[in-house]
Short mmCIF file of C-alpha atoms in Angstrom, two decimals:
data_model
loop_
_atom_site.label_atom_id
_atom_site.label_comp_id
_atom_site.label_asym_id
_atom_site.label_seq_id
_atom_site.Cartn_x
_atom_site.Cartn_y
_atom_site.Cartn_z
CA MET P 1238 74.56 -70.57 -49.83
CA GLU P 1239 76.76 -68.11 -50.90
CA ARG P 1240 75.88 -64.49 -51.39
CA ASN P 1241 76.99 -61.05 -49.89
CA SER P 1242 74.49 -58.90 -48.52
CA GLN P 1243 74.18 -55.85 -46.60
CA ILE P 1244 70.78 -55.96 -45.85
CA ALA P 1245 69.98 -56.15 -42.21
CA PHE P 1246 66.40 -56.31 -40.11
CA LYS P 1247 66.21 -54.78 -37.03
CA GLU P 1248 64.39 -56.62 -33.94
CA TRP P 1249 64.73 -57.23 -30.71
CA ALA P 1250 67.76 -58.69 -29.20
CA VAL P 1251 65.44 -61.45 -26.97
CA VAL P 1252 63.48 -62.45 -30.55
CA VAL P 1253 66.74 -62.72 -32.54
CA ASP P 1254 68.13 -65.08 -29.45
CA ALA P 1255 64.74 -66.95 -30.02
CA LEU P 1256 65.42 -67.40 -34.03
CA ASP P 1257 69.03 -68.15 -33.20
CA TRP P 1258 67.67 -70.94 -31.05
CA GLY P 1259 64.92 -72.51 -33.29
CA GLU P 1260 62.15 -71.69 -30.41
CA GLN P 1261 60.43 -69.63 -33.10
CA ILE P 1262 60.38 -68.83 -36.97
CA LEU P 1263 58.07 -65.85 -37.02
CA ILE P 1264 58.50 -62.72 -37.00
CA LEU P 1265 55.94 -59.82 -36.48
CA ARG P 1266 55.78 -56.57 -37.61
CA LYS P 1267 54.26 -53.26 -37.78
CA GLY P 1268 55.97 -50.70 -39.25
CA GLY P 1269 58.75 -48.06 -37.65
CA ILE P 1270 57.81 -44.38 -36.94
CA ARG P 1271 60.54 -43.67 -39.36
CA GLU P 1272 59.02 -45.85 -42.81
CA GLU P 1273 57.18 -44.55 -45.00
CA ARG P 1274 53.20 -43.86 -42.98
CA GLY P 1275 54.51 -46.06 -40.50
CA GLN P 1276 53.88 -49.36 -42.14
CA PHE P 1277 56.09 -51.93 -42.67
CA GLN P 1278 57.00 -53.39 -45.76
CA VAL P 1279 58.91 -56.38 -46.99
CA ASP P 1280 61.53 -54.97 -49.02
CA HIS P 1281 63.85 -58.04 -49.02
CA ARG P 1282 63.18 -61.21 -48.93
CA GLU P 1283 66.59 -62.59 -47.25
CA PHE P 1284 68.35 -60.49 -44.56
CA TRP P 1285 70.85 -60.57 -41.29
CA LEU P 1286 69.08 -60.23 -38.10
CA PHE P 1287 69.94 -56.93 -36.69
CA PRO P 1288 69.90 -57.09 -32.88
CA THR P 1289 68.73 -54.17 -30.90
CA GLN P 1290 67.40 -53.37 -27.54
CA TYR P 1291 65.31 -50.41 -28.51
CA HIS P 1292 62.21 -50.60 -27.42
CA GLU P 1293 62.91 -54.25 -25.45
CA ALA P 1294 60.95 -54.61 -22.10
CA GLU P 1295 60.67 -57.83 -20.32
CA SER P 1296 56.23 -57.13 -20.06
CA SER P 1297 56.58 -57.26 -24.20
CA ILE P 1298 57.51 -60.90 -24.08
CA ILE P 1299 56.59 -64.01 -22.24
CA PRO P 1300 57.53 -64.63 -18.70
CA SER P 1301 59.63 -67.44 -19.45
CA LYS P 1302 61.87 -65.18 -21.68
CA ARG P 1303 62.68 -62.21 -19.18
CA PRO P 1304 65.48 -63.93 -17.57
CA ARG P 1305 67.32 -64.39 -21.17
CA LEU P 1306 66.25 -60.88 -21.94
CA ARG P 1307 68.34 -59.69 -18.75
CA GLU P 1308 71.43 -61.63 -19.38
CA ILE P 1309 71.46 -60.67 -22.95
CA ALA P 1310 70.89 -57.10 -21.65
CA ALA P 1311 74.01 -57.59 -19.26
CA ALA P 1312 76.25 -59.31 -22.41
CA ALA P 1313 75.71 -56.27 -24.67
CA ALA P 1314 78.73 -54.50 -25.87
CA THR P 1315 78.34 -51.02 -26.05
CA GLY P 1316 79.57 -49.27 -29.46
CA VAL P 1317 79.13 -52.53 -31.63
CA VAL P 1318 76.24 -55.13 -33.00
CA ASP P 1319 76.96 -58.67 -33.45
CA ILE P 1320 75.95 -60.05 -36.74
CA GLN P 1321 75.33 -63.89 -36.87
CA ASP P 1322 71.93 -65.09 -38.28
CA TYR P 1323 70.43 -64.74 -41.52
CA ALA P 1324 66.74 -65.37 -42.51
CA VAL P 1325 65.03 -66.15 -45.74
CA VAL P 1326 61.53 -65.40 -45.64
CA ASP P 1327 59.43 -68.29 -46.62
CA LEU P 1328 55.73 -66.84 -46.67
CA VAL P 1329 54.03 -63.50 -45.65
CA LEU P 1330 50.78 -63.03 -44.36
CA ARG P 1331 48.93 -59.67 -43.64
CA VAL P 1332 47.00 -60.48 -40.42
CA ASN P 1333 43.70 -58.26 -40.36
CA ASP P 1334 41.83 -59.73 -37.10
CA ALA P 1335 42.98 -59.25 -33.76
CA ALA P 1336 41.38 -62.75 -33.26
CA VAL P 1337 43.84 -64.62 -35.52
CA LEU P 1338 46.75 -63.54 -33.43
CA ARG P 1339 45.61 -65.92 -30.64
CA ARG P 1340 45.81 -68.93 -32.90
CA LEU P 1341 49.76 -68.03 -32.77
CA GLN P 1342 50.24 -68.06 -28.99
CA GLY P 1343 53.07 -71.10 -28.62
CA ARG P 1344 54.87 -70.21 -32.02
CA HIS P 1345 56.67 -66.80 -30.67
CA ILE P 1346 57.88 -65.04 -27.58
CA TRP P 1347 56.02 -62.03 -27.39
CA SER P 1348 53.44 -61.23 -25.00
CA GLU P 1349 49.44 -60.86 -25.97
CA ALA P 1350 49.57 -57.27 -24.88
CA VAL P 1351 52.33 -56.22 -26.97
CA LEU P 1352 50.96 -57.70 -29.93
CA GLU P 1353 47.25 -56.51 -29.24
CA GLU P 1354 49.41 -52.93 -29.09
CA ARG P 1355 51.09 -53.39 -32.35
CA PHE P 1356 48.08 -54.43 -34.04
CA ARG P 1357 46.16 -51.69 -33.05
CA PHE P 1358 49.00 -48.96 -33.36
CA GLY P 1359 48.61 -46.37 -36.74
CA ARG P 1360 45.83 -45.61 -39.16
CA GLU P 1361 45.22 -49.53 -39.89
CA PRO P 1362 44.85 -52.01 -37.90
CA GLY P 1363 47.57 -55.50 -38.79
CA LEU P 1364 50.45 -57.03 -38.47
CA HIS P 1365 52.76 -58.50 -41.25
CA ALA P 1366 53.50 -62.62 -40.34
CA LEU P 1367 57.09 -63.51 -41.55
CA LEU P 1368 57.89 -67.16 -41.69
CA THR P 1369 61.33 -67.22 -42.03
CA ARG P 1370 64.06 -69.75 -42.36
CA VAL P 1371 66.89 -69.02 -40.06
CA TYR P 1372 70.35 -69.80 -40.68
CA ARG P 1373 73.44 -69.43 -38.19
CA LEU P 1374 77.48 -68.00 -38.80
CA SER P 1375 79.95 -70.36 -36.85
CA SER P 1376 80.90 -66.84 -35.07
CA PRO P 1377 79.23 -63.46 -34.89
CA VAL P 1378 80.69 -60.46 -36.98
CA ARG P 1379 81.28 -57.43 -35.10
CA LEU P 1380 80.02 -54.28 -36.68
CA PRO P 1381 80.48 -50.65 -34.99
CA MET P 1382 77.50 -49.18 -34.51
CA ARG P 1383 76.74 -46.17 -36.95
CA GLU P 1384 74.44 -43.57 -36.85
CA SER P 1385 72.73 -44.72 -40.03
CA TYR P 1386 71.74 -47.87 -38.11
CA GLY P 1387 69.88 -46.00 -35.28
CA GLY P 1388 66.28 -44.99 -35.37
CA CYS P 1389 62.49 -46.65 -35.22
CA LYS P 1390 62.62 -48.32 -38.64
CA SER P 1391 62.94 -52.26 -39.59
CA TRP P 1392 65.46 -52.51 -42.72
CA VAL P 1393 69.13 -50.87 -42.77
CA GLU P 1394 71.99 -51.18 -44.77
CA LEU P 1395 75.28 -52.21 -42.94
CA GLU P 1396 78.42 -50.44 -44.07
CA LYS P 1397 79.82 -53.44 -45.79
CA SER P 1398 78.74 -56.36 -47.45
CA LEU P 1399 78.81 -60.14 -45.09
CA SER P 1400 79.55 -63.00 -46.79
CA THR P 1401 76.78 -66.01 -46.30
CA GLU P 1402 79.30 -68.70 -46.83
CA GLY P 1403 79.47 -71.23 -44.14
CA LEU P 1404 75.79 -70.26 -42.82
CA THR P 1405 74.19 -73.67 -41.56
CA PRO P 1406 70.53 -73.96 -41.14
CA VAL P 1407 69.45 -73.09 -37.01
CA LEU P 1408 66.50 -76.18 -38.01
CA PRO P 1409 66.59 -79.58 -39.66
CA ASP P 1410 64.65 -79.61 -42.47
CA VAL P 1411 62.00 -81.55 -41.15
CA GLU P 1412 61.46 -79.82 -37.93
CA TYR P 1413 61.66 -76.72 -39.91
CA THR P 1414 58.84 -77.44 -41.92
CA ALA P 1415 56.61 -78.83 -39.11
CA GLN P 1416 56.71 -75.38 -37.91
CA ARG P 1417 55.86 -73.72 -41.11
CA ASP P 1418 53.13 -76.34 -41.59
CA GLU P 1419 51.62 -75.94 -38.25
CA ILE P 1420 51.62 -72.23 -38.69
CA ARG P 1421 49.93 -72.40 -41.83
CA ASP P 1422 47.51 -74.63 -40.97
CA ARG P 1423 46.76 -72.11 -37.87
CA LEU P 1424 45.90 -69.57 -40.23
CA SER P 1425 44.58 -71.74 -43.19
CA ASP P 1426 41.56 -69.68 -43.54
CA HIS P 1427 43.61 -66.14 -43.71
CA ALA P 1428 44.78 -64.63 -47.06
CA LEU P 1429 48.43 -64.43 -47.86
CA ALA P 1430 49.89 -61.39 -48.37
CA ASP P 1431 52.29 -63.02 -50.96
CA SER P 1432 54.40 -66.56 -51.03
#
């Protein structure tokens, strides 16, 4: 994998950490208030993960991950962002039934309450579910925070293009495929947004 990319996807630092450790391969997204009509669009199929603590709250994640959230927050440097993980979207689903979210328990670290809130937010209920294959650089690239990175939005363009050379998969092929297939089986009766 040798590409250069400036596109990054903003996600809670504790969720990026879970993706980085292979604890989940799923990203669930509604949309930011600064996005067109508050709706999320899968504008890019490959992107850097941009860890943020914007809107992070302990009550928004499962209890077992709350100590990790505190560790990440305590270690966070001000005025910079560390980019280390690159995601490739394998599959996109549009979840239009809140009951479907319960089928995904154990496959992500968000609390049921925050997913229900996100699902119902805005004019139309629903969430996007992105199954992602995550790759890691051996060490993070530290970038200064810029005003353009701020705000409630999903996508940002980094100040410079970062090379994907030397990325390694977070999960071995067999383990990633097993997780992906399990999630697909849990959602087999749900329509694909695209594949």
